[in-house]
Coordinates of C-alpha atoms and ligand atoms in Angstrom, one line a residue:
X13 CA 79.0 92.0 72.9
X14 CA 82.2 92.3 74.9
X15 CA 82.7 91.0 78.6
X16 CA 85.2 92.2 81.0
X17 CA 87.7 89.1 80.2
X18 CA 88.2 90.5 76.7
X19 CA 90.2 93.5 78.0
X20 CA 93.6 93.7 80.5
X21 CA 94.4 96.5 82.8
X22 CA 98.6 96.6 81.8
X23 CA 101.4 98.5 84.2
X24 CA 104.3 97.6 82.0
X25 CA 104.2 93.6 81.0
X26 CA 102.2 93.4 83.5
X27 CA 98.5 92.7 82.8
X28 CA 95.7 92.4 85.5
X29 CA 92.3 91.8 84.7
X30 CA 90.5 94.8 84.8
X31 CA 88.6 94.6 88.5
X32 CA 90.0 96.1 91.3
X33 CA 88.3 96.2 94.6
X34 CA 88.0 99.5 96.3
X35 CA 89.3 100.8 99.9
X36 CA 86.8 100.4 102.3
X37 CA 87.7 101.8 105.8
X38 CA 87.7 100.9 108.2
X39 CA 88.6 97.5 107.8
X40 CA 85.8 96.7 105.6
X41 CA 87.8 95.3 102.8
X42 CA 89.8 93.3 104.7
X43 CA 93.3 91.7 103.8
X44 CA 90.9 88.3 102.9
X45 CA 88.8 90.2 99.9
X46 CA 92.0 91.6 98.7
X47 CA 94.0 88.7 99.1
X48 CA 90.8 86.4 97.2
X49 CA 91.0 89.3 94.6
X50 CA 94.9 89.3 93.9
X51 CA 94.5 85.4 93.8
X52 CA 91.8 85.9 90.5
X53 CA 94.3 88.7 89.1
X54 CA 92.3 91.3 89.9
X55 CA 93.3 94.2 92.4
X56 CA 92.5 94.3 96.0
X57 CA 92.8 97.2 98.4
X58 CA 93.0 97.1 102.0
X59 CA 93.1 100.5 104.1
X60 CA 95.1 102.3 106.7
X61 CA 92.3 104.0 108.2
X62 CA 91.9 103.4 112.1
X63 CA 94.9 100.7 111.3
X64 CA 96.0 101.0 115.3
X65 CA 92.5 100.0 115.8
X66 CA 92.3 97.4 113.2
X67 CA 95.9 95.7 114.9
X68 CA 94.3 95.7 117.6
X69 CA 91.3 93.7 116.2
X70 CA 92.8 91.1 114.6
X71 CA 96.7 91.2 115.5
X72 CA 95.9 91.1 119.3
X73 CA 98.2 94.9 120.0
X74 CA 96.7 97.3 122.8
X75 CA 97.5 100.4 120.9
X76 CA 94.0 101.7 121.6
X77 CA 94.2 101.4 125.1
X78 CA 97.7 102.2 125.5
X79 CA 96.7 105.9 123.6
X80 CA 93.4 106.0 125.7
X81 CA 95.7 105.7 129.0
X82 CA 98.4 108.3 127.7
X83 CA 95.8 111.0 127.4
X84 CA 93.0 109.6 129.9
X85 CA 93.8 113.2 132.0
X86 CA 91.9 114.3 128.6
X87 CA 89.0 113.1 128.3
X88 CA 86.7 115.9 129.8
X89 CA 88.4 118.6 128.1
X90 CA 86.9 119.7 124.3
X91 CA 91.0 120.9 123.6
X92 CA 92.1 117.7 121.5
X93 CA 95.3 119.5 120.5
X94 CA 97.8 117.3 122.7
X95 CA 96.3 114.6 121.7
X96 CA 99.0 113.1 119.7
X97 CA 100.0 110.0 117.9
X98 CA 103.2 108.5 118.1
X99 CA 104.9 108.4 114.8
X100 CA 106.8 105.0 115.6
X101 CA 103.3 103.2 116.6
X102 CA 101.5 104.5 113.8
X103 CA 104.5 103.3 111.4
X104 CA 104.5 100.1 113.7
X105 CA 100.6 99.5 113.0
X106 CA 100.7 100.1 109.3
X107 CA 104.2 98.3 108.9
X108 CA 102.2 94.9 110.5
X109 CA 98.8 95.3 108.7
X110 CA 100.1 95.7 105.4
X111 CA 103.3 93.7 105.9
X112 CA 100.9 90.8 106.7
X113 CA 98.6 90.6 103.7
X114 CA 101.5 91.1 101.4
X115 CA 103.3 88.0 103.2
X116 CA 100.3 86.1 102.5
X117 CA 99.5 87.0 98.6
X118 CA 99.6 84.2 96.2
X119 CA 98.7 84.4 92.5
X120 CA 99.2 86.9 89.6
X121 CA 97.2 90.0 91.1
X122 CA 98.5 92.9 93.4
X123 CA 97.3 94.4 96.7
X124 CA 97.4 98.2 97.1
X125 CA 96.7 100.7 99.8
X126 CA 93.6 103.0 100.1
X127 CA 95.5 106.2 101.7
X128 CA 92.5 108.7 102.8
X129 CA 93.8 112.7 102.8
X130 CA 91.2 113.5 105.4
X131 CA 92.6 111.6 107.9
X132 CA 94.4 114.4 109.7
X133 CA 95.5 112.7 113.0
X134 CA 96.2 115.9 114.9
X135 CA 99.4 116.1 112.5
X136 CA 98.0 115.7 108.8
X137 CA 102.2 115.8 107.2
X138 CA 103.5 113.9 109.8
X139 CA 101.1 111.4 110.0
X140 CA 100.5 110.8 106.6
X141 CA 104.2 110.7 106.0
X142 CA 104.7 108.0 108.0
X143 CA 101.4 106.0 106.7
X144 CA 103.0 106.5 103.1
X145 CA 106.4 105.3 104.0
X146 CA 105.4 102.4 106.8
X147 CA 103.3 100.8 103.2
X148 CA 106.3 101.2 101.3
X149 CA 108.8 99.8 103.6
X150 CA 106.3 97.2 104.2
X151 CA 106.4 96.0 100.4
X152 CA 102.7 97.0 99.2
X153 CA 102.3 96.6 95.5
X154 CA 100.7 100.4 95.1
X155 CA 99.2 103.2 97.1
X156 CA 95.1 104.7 96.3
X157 CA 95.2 108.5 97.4
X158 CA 91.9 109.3 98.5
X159 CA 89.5 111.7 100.2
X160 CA 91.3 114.7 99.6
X161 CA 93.5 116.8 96.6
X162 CA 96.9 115.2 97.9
X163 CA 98.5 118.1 96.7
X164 CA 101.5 117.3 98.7
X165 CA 101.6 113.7 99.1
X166 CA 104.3 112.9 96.2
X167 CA 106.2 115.3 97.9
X168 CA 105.9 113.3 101.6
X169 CA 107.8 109.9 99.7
X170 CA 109.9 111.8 96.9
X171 CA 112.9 110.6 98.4
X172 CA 111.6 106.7 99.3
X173 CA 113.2 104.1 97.7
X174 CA 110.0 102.7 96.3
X175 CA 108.9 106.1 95.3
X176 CA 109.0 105.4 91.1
X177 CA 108.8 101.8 91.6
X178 CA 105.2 101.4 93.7
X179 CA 102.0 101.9 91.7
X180 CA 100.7 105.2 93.1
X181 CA 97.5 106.5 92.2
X182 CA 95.4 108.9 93.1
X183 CA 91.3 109.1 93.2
X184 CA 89.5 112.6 91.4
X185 CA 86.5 113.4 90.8
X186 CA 86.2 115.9 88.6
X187 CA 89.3 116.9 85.4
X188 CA 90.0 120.0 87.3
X189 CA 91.0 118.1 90.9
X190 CA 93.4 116.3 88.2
X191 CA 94.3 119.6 86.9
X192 CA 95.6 120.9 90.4
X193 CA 97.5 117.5 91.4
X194 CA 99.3 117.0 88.4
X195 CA 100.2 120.6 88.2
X196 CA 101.9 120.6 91.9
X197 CA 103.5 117.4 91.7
X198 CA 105.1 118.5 87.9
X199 CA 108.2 119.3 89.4
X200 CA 108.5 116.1 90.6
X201 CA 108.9 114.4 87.7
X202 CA 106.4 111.4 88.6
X203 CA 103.0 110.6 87.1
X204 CA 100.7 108.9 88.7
X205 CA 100.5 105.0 87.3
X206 CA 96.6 105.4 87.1
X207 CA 93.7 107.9 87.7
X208 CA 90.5 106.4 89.4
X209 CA 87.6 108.5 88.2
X210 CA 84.7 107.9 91.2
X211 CA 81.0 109.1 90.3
X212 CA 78.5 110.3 92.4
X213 CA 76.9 106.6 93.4
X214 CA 80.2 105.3 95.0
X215 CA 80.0 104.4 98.7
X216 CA 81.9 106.3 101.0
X217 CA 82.6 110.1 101.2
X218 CA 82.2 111.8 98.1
X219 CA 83.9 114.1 96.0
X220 CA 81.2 116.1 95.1
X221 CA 79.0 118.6 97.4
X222 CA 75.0 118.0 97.5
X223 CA 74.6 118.5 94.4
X224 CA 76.5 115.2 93.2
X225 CA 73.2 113.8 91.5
X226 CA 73.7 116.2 89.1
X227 CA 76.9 114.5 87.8
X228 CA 77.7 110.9 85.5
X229 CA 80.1 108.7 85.8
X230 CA 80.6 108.3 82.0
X231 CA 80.7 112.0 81.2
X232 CA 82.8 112.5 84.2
X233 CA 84.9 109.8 82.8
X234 CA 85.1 111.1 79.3
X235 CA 86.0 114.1 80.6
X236 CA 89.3 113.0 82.6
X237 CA 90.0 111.0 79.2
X238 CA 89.9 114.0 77.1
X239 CA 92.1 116.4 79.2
X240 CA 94.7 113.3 79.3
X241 CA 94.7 113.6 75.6
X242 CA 95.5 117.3 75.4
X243 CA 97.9 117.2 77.9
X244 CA 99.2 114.2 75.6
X245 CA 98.9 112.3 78.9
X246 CA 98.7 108.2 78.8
X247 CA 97.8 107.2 81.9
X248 CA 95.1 104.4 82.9
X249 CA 91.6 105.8 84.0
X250 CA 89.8 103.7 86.1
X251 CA 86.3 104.1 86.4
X252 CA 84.4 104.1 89.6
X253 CA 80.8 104.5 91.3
X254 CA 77.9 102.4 90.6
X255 CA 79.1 99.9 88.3
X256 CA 76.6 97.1 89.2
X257 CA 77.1 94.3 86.3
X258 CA 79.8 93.2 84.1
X259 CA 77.8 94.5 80.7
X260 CA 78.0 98.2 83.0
X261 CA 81.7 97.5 83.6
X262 CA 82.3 96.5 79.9
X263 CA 80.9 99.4 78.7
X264 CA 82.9 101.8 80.3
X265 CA 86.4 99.4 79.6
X266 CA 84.8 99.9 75.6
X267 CA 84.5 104.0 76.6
X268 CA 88.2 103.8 77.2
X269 CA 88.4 103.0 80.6
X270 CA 91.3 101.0 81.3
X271 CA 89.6 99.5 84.2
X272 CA 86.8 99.7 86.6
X273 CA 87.0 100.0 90.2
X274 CA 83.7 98.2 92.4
X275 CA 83.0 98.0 96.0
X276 CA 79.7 97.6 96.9
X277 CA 78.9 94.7 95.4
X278 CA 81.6 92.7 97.5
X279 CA 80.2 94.5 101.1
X280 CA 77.6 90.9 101.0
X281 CA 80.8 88.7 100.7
X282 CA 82.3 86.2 102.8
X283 CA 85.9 87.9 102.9
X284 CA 84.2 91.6 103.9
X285 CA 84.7 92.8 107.1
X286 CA 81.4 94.1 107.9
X287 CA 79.4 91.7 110.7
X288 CA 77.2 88.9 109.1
X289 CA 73.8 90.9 111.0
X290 CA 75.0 94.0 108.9
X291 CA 75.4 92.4 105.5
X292 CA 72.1 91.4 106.0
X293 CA 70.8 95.4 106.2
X294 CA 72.7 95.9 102.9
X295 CA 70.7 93.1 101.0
X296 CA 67.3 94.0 102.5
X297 CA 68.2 98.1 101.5
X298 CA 65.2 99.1 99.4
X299 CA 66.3 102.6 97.2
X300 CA 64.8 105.0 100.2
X301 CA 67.1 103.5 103.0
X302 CA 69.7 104.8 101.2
X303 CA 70.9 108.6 101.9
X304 CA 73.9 110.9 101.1
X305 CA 74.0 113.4 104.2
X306 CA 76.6 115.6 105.9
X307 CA 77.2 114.3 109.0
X308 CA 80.7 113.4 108.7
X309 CA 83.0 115.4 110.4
X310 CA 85.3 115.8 107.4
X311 CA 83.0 118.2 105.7
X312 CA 82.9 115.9 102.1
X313 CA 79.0 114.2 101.9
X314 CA 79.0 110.3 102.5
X315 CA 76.0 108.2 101.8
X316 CA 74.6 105.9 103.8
X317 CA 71.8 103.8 105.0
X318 CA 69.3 105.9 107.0
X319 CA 68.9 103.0 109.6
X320 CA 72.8 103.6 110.5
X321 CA 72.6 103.0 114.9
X322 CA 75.4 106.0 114.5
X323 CA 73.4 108.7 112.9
X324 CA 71.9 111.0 115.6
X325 CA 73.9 109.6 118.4
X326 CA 75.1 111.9 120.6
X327 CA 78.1 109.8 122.2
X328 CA 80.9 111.6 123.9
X329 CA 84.5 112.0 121.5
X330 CA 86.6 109.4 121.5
X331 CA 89.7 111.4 120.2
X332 CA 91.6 110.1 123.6
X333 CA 91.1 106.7 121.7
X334 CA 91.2 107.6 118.3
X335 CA 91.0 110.8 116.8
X336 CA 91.8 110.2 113.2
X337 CA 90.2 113.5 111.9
X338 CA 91.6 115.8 114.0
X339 CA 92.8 118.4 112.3
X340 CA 96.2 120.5 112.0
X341 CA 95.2 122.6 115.4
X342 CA 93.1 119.4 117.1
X343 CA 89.7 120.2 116.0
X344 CA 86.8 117.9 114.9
X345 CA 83.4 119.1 113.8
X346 CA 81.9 116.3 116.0
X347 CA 83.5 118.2 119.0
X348 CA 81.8 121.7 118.6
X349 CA 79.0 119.7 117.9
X350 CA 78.7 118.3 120.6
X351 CA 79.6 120.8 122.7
X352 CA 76.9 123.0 121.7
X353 CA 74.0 120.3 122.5
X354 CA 75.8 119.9 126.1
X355 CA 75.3 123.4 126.5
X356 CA 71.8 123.3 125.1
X357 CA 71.1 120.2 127.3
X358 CA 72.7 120.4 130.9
X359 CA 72.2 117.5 133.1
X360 CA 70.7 115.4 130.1
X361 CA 73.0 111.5 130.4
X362 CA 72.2 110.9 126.8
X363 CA 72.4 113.3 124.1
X364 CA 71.6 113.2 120.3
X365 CA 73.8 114.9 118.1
X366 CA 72.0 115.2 114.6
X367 CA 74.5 117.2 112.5
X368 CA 77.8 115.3 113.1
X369 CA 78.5 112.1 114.3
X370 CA 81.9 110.8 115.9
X371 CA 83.1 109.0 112.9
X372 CA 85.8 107.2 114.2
X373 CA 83.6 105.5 117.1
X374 CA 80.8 104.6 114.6
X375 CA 83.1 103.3 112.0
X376 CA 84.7 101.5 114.5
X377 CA 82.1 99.6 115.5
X378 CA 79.9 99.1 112.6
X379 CA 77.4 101.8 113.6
X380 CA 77.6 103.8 110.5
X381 CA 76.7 101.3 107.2
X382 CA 78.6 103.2 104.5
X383 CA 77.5 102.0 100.9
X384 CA 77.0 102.6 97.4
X385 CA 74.0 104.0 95.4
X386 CA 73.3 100.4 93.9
X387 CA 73.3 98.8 97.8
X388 CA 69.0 98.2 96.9
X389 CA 70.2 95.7 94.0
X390 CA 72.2 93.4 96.3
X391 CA 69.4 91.5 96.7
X392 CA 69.3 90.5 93.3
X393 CA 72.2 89.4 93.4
X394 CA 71.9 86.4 96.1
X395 CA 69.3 83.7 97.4
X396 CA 66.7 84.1 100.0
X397 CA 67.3 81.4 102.5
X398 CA 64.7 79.3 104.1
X399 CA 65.0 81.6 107.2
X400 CA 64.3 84.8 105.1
X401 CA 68.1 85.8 105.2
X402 CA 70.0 86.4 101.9
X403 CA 73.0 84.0 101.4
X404 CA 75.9 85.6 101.7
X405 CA 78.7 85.2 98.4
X406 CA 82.2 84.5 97.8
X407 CA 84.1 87.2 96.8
X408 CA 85.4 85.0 94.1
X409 CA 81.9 84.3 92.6
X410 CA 81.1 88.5 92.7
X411 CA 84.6 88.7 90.8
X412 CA 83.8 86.0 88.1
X413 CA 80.2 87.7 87.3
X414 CA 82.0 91.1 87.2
X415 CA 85.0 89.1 84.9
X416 CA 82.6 86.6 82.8
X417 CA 79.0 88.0 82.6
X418 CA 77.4 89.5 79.7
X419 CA 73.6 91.0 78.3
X420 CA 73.3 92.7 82.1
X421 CA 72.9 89.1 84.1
X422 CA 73.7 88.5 87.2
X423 CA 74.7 84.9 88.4
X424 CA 73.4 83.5 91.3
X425 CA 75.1 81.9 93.7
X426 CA 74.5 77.8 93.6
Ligands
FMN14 C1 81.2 100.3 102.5 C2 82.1 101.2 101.7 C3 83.2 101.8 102.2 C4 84.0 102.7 101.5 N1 85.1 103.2 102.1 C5 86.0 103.9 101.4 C6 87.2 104.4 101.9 O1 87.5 104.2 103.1 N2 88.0 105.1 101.2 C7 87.8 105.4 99.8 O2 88.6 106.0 99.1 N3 86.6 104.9 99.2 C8 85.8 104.2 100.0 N4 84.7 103.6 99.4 C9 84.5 103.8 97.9 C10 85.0 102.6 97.1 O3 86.3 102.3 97.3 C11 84.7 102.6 95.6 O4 85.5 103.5 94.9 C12 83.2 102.9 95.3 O5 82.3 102.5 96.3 C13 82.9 102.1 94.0 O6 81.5 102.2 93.7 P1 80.5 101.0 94.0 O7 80.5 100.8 95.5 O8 79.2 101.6 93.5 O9 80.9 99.8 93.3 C14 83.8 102.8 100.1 C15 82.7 102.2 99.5 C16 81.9 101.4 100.3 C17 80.7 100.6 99.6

C-alpha cells in the first residue's frame, strides 16, 4: 500500500511533498504553521484576511484604531459607504505580514497566500488589487484564490512583474466554476499553476449551497480531472476537504490527485493561531457540535461548532474598525440584520441577532470556531492529559503522519 512519501507535488524541477496546509483566516494558520510546514517541504499558507488587524496583533501597528478614529463620526449611522480603506495601509499591512514570514522561511518548501474574493472592503477591485500586488512585491512563493469565482483577479496583476513567475492558484468547487475562470482569464494567456478541488467537509465557507452533503470529494475530484483531460489541460489538482489520514490522502494522490490540501487537522497544533482554551473545544467536538449554517454575511454556508460565543450575538457593526465584507455600495448583511432586530426591539441594551453575525468582530476574536467536518476525530488523534485536557501537537508530528502513515493509523503524539 502506498503512503504519501511515495508521491511529489512538481512545479517545474521543483518537487514538494504532496501536503500543503490550507488558509485559515483570520490568522489561524499563522506564519509559524506555514513556516514549520515549508521547513518539512510541504506547503504552508498564511492569509490576508483582517491583515490590518492581524499587524496590529503581532507587529504592534494601530491601524485598527487609527481607522476606528477616521470614521468614529460613523458609528451610529447603518450607511457604511464612506467607510473606506486606505489603499497605501492596506498595501502597507499585507507588504509587512507576508514580507515577514518569507524573510524567515528556511528549508525546501514554499509559503503561499490564501486571497479570499469575498472580502470586498467597501472597494472589492481596488482592494483586492492592492492585496494581490502588496504579496507579490512582498516576495510570496504563490497566491490561493478563494471564496469567490475570481473572474477578474488575473486581470488585477496581468501587468506585475511576478505575474507568470508566482504560483497562482485558484480554489473550485465544482468543474463548471473552473469552466468560467479559465474561460475569462483565456485571453490572458496564463494558467493557473494548480487547481485545489475543496469538498463539502472542508472548514470554512463553502462552495456549495445547503445541499453540499449531497456532493464527494472524489467524484468532485474525478470530475475536475476529466474536464482537464478534454480540454487537454495538465495542471495539478489538489484535493481538499475532509482528508483525515495519510491512507485517505494517499488514495486520492493514487486517484490522480497531484496533492492534497488539509487544515483541520493542524487547528490542535502548537504553531495554530487559535487560543489554547479553543483548541481544546475542537478536540472535545463530538459529530453533533458540528453545523454548517448561513450566518455569515457573505451569503456562501460555513460550518462551524454550534457552541461558537458568536452565533446569535447581536453586537453592534464594527465596519468603523473593520469592515472587510462590505460590499461595492457599503453594505453587509449583518447590518440590515441588525437593523431590523433594533427596530423590533427599541430600548433593549443587548440584542441577539440569529440570522447573521458580524463576522469580522467574531473572527477577530475567536468567537466563531470555524472547522472541518472531521473536527469530532481530533481527539483520536492526541492524549488525554491527567487534567482531562487533550495534548496539543506539533505541527511537524500532524505533517509526518499525513507524509509517513499507512493502513488508516494515526500516530500519537509521545
Ligand atoms: C479553522 C479553519 C479556517 C479556514 N479558513 C479558511 C479561509 O480563511 N480561507 C479558505 O479559503 N479556506 C479556509 N479553510 C479551508 C481550508 O483551507 C481547507 O481547504 C479545508 O479545511 C481542508 O479540509 P480539512 O479541514 O477537512 O482538512 C478553513 C478551514 C478551517 C478548518
Amino acid at each position: 500500500m502506498k503512503r504519501v512519501d511515495d508521491f511529489r507535488l512538481r512545479f517545474g524541477k521543483q518537487e514538494l511533498v504532496p501536503i500543503i496546509i490550507g488558509g485559515m483566516g483570520v490568522d489561524i494558520s499563522t506564519a509559524e504553521l506555514a513556516l514549520e510546514v515549508a521547513r518539512l517541504g510541504g506547503i504552508g499558507h498564511i492569509s490576508d484576511a483582517m491583515v490590518q488587524t492581524v499587524s496590529d496583533t503581532r507587529f504592534d501597528t494601530k491601524f485598527v484604531s487609527a481607522k476606528l478614529k477616521q470614521y468614529k463620526h460613523n458609528v451610529a449611522s447603518s450607511d457604511k459607504s464612506s467607510v473606506q480603506f486606505c489603499l497605501a495601509t492596506l498595501e502597507e499591512a499585507t507588504r509587512s505580514h507576508v514580507g515577514r514570514a518569507m524573510e524567515a522561511k528556511r528549508g525546501d518548501g514554499l509559503i503561499f497566500v490564501n486571497c479570499m474574493e469575498k472580502l470586498t472592503m467597501n472597494s472589492p477591485r481596488d482592494t483586492l488589487r492592492t492585496r494581490l500586488t502588496a504579496a507579490l512585491d512582498a516576495g510570496i512563493d504563490g497566491i490561493t484564490l478563494s471564496a469567490g469565482l475570481h473572474l477578474g483577479s488575473f486581470a488585477l496583476i496581468e501587468d506585475h512583474p511576478r505575474f507568470r513567475d508566482a504560483k497562482l492558484g485558484i480554489i473550485v468547487s465544482s468543474p463548471r466554476a473552473l469552466a468560467m475562470f479559465l474561460r475569462k482569464n483565456a485571453k490572458l494567456q496564463r494558467l493557473p499553476d494548480y487547481i485545489v478541488v475543496e469538498g463539502p467537509l472542508a472548514g470554512g465557507h463553502l462552495g456549495f449551497s445547503m445541499d453540499w452533503a449531497q456532493y464527494d470529494l472524489a467524484t468532485l475530484v474525478d470530475e475536475v480531472l476529466a474536464f482537464l483531460k478534454t480540454e487537454h489541460l495538465d495542471i495539478p489538482v489538489i484535493a481538499a476537504g475532509g482528508i483525515f489520514t495519510g491512507s485517505d490522502a494517499a488514495a486520492f494522490l493514487e486517484q490522480g490527485a497531484a496533492a492534497v490540501q488539509v487544515a483541520t487537522r493542524f487547528t490542535v497544533t502548537r504553531e495554530c493561531g487559535l487560543p489554547d482554551k479553543i483548541k481544546q473545544e475542537y478536540f472535545k467536538a463530538s459529530e453533533d457540535d458540528i453545523e454548517v449554517n448561513t450566518i455569515s454575511p457573505t451569503g456562501y454556508p460555513m460550518r462551524m461548532l454550534k457552541g461558537s460565543p458568536g452565533i446569535g450575538d447581536g453586537i453592534r457593526p464594527n465596519c468603523e474598525a473593520y469592515g472587510y465584507l462590505l460590499d461595492a455600495k457599503g453594505n453587509c448583511a449583518y447590518i440590515d440584520a441588525y437593523n431590523r432586530e433594533v427596530a423590533l426591539h427599541p430600548g433593549v441594551k443587548k440584542l441577539s441577532v440569529k440570522d447573521k453575525t458580524c463576522l469580522c468582530t467574531h473572527m477577530r476574536n475567536f468567537d466563531i470556531w470555524t472547522c472541518g467536518q472531521t473536527t469530532y476525530r481530533l481527539k483520536d488523534t492526541s492524549r488525554r492529559l491527567p487534567d482531562g485536557s487533550y495534548q496539543v501537537l506539533t505541527a511537524e508530528q500532524v505533517f509526518h503522519d499525513y507524509q509517513f502513515s499507512t493502513d488508516q493509523k494515526i500516530a500519537l503524539p509521545d
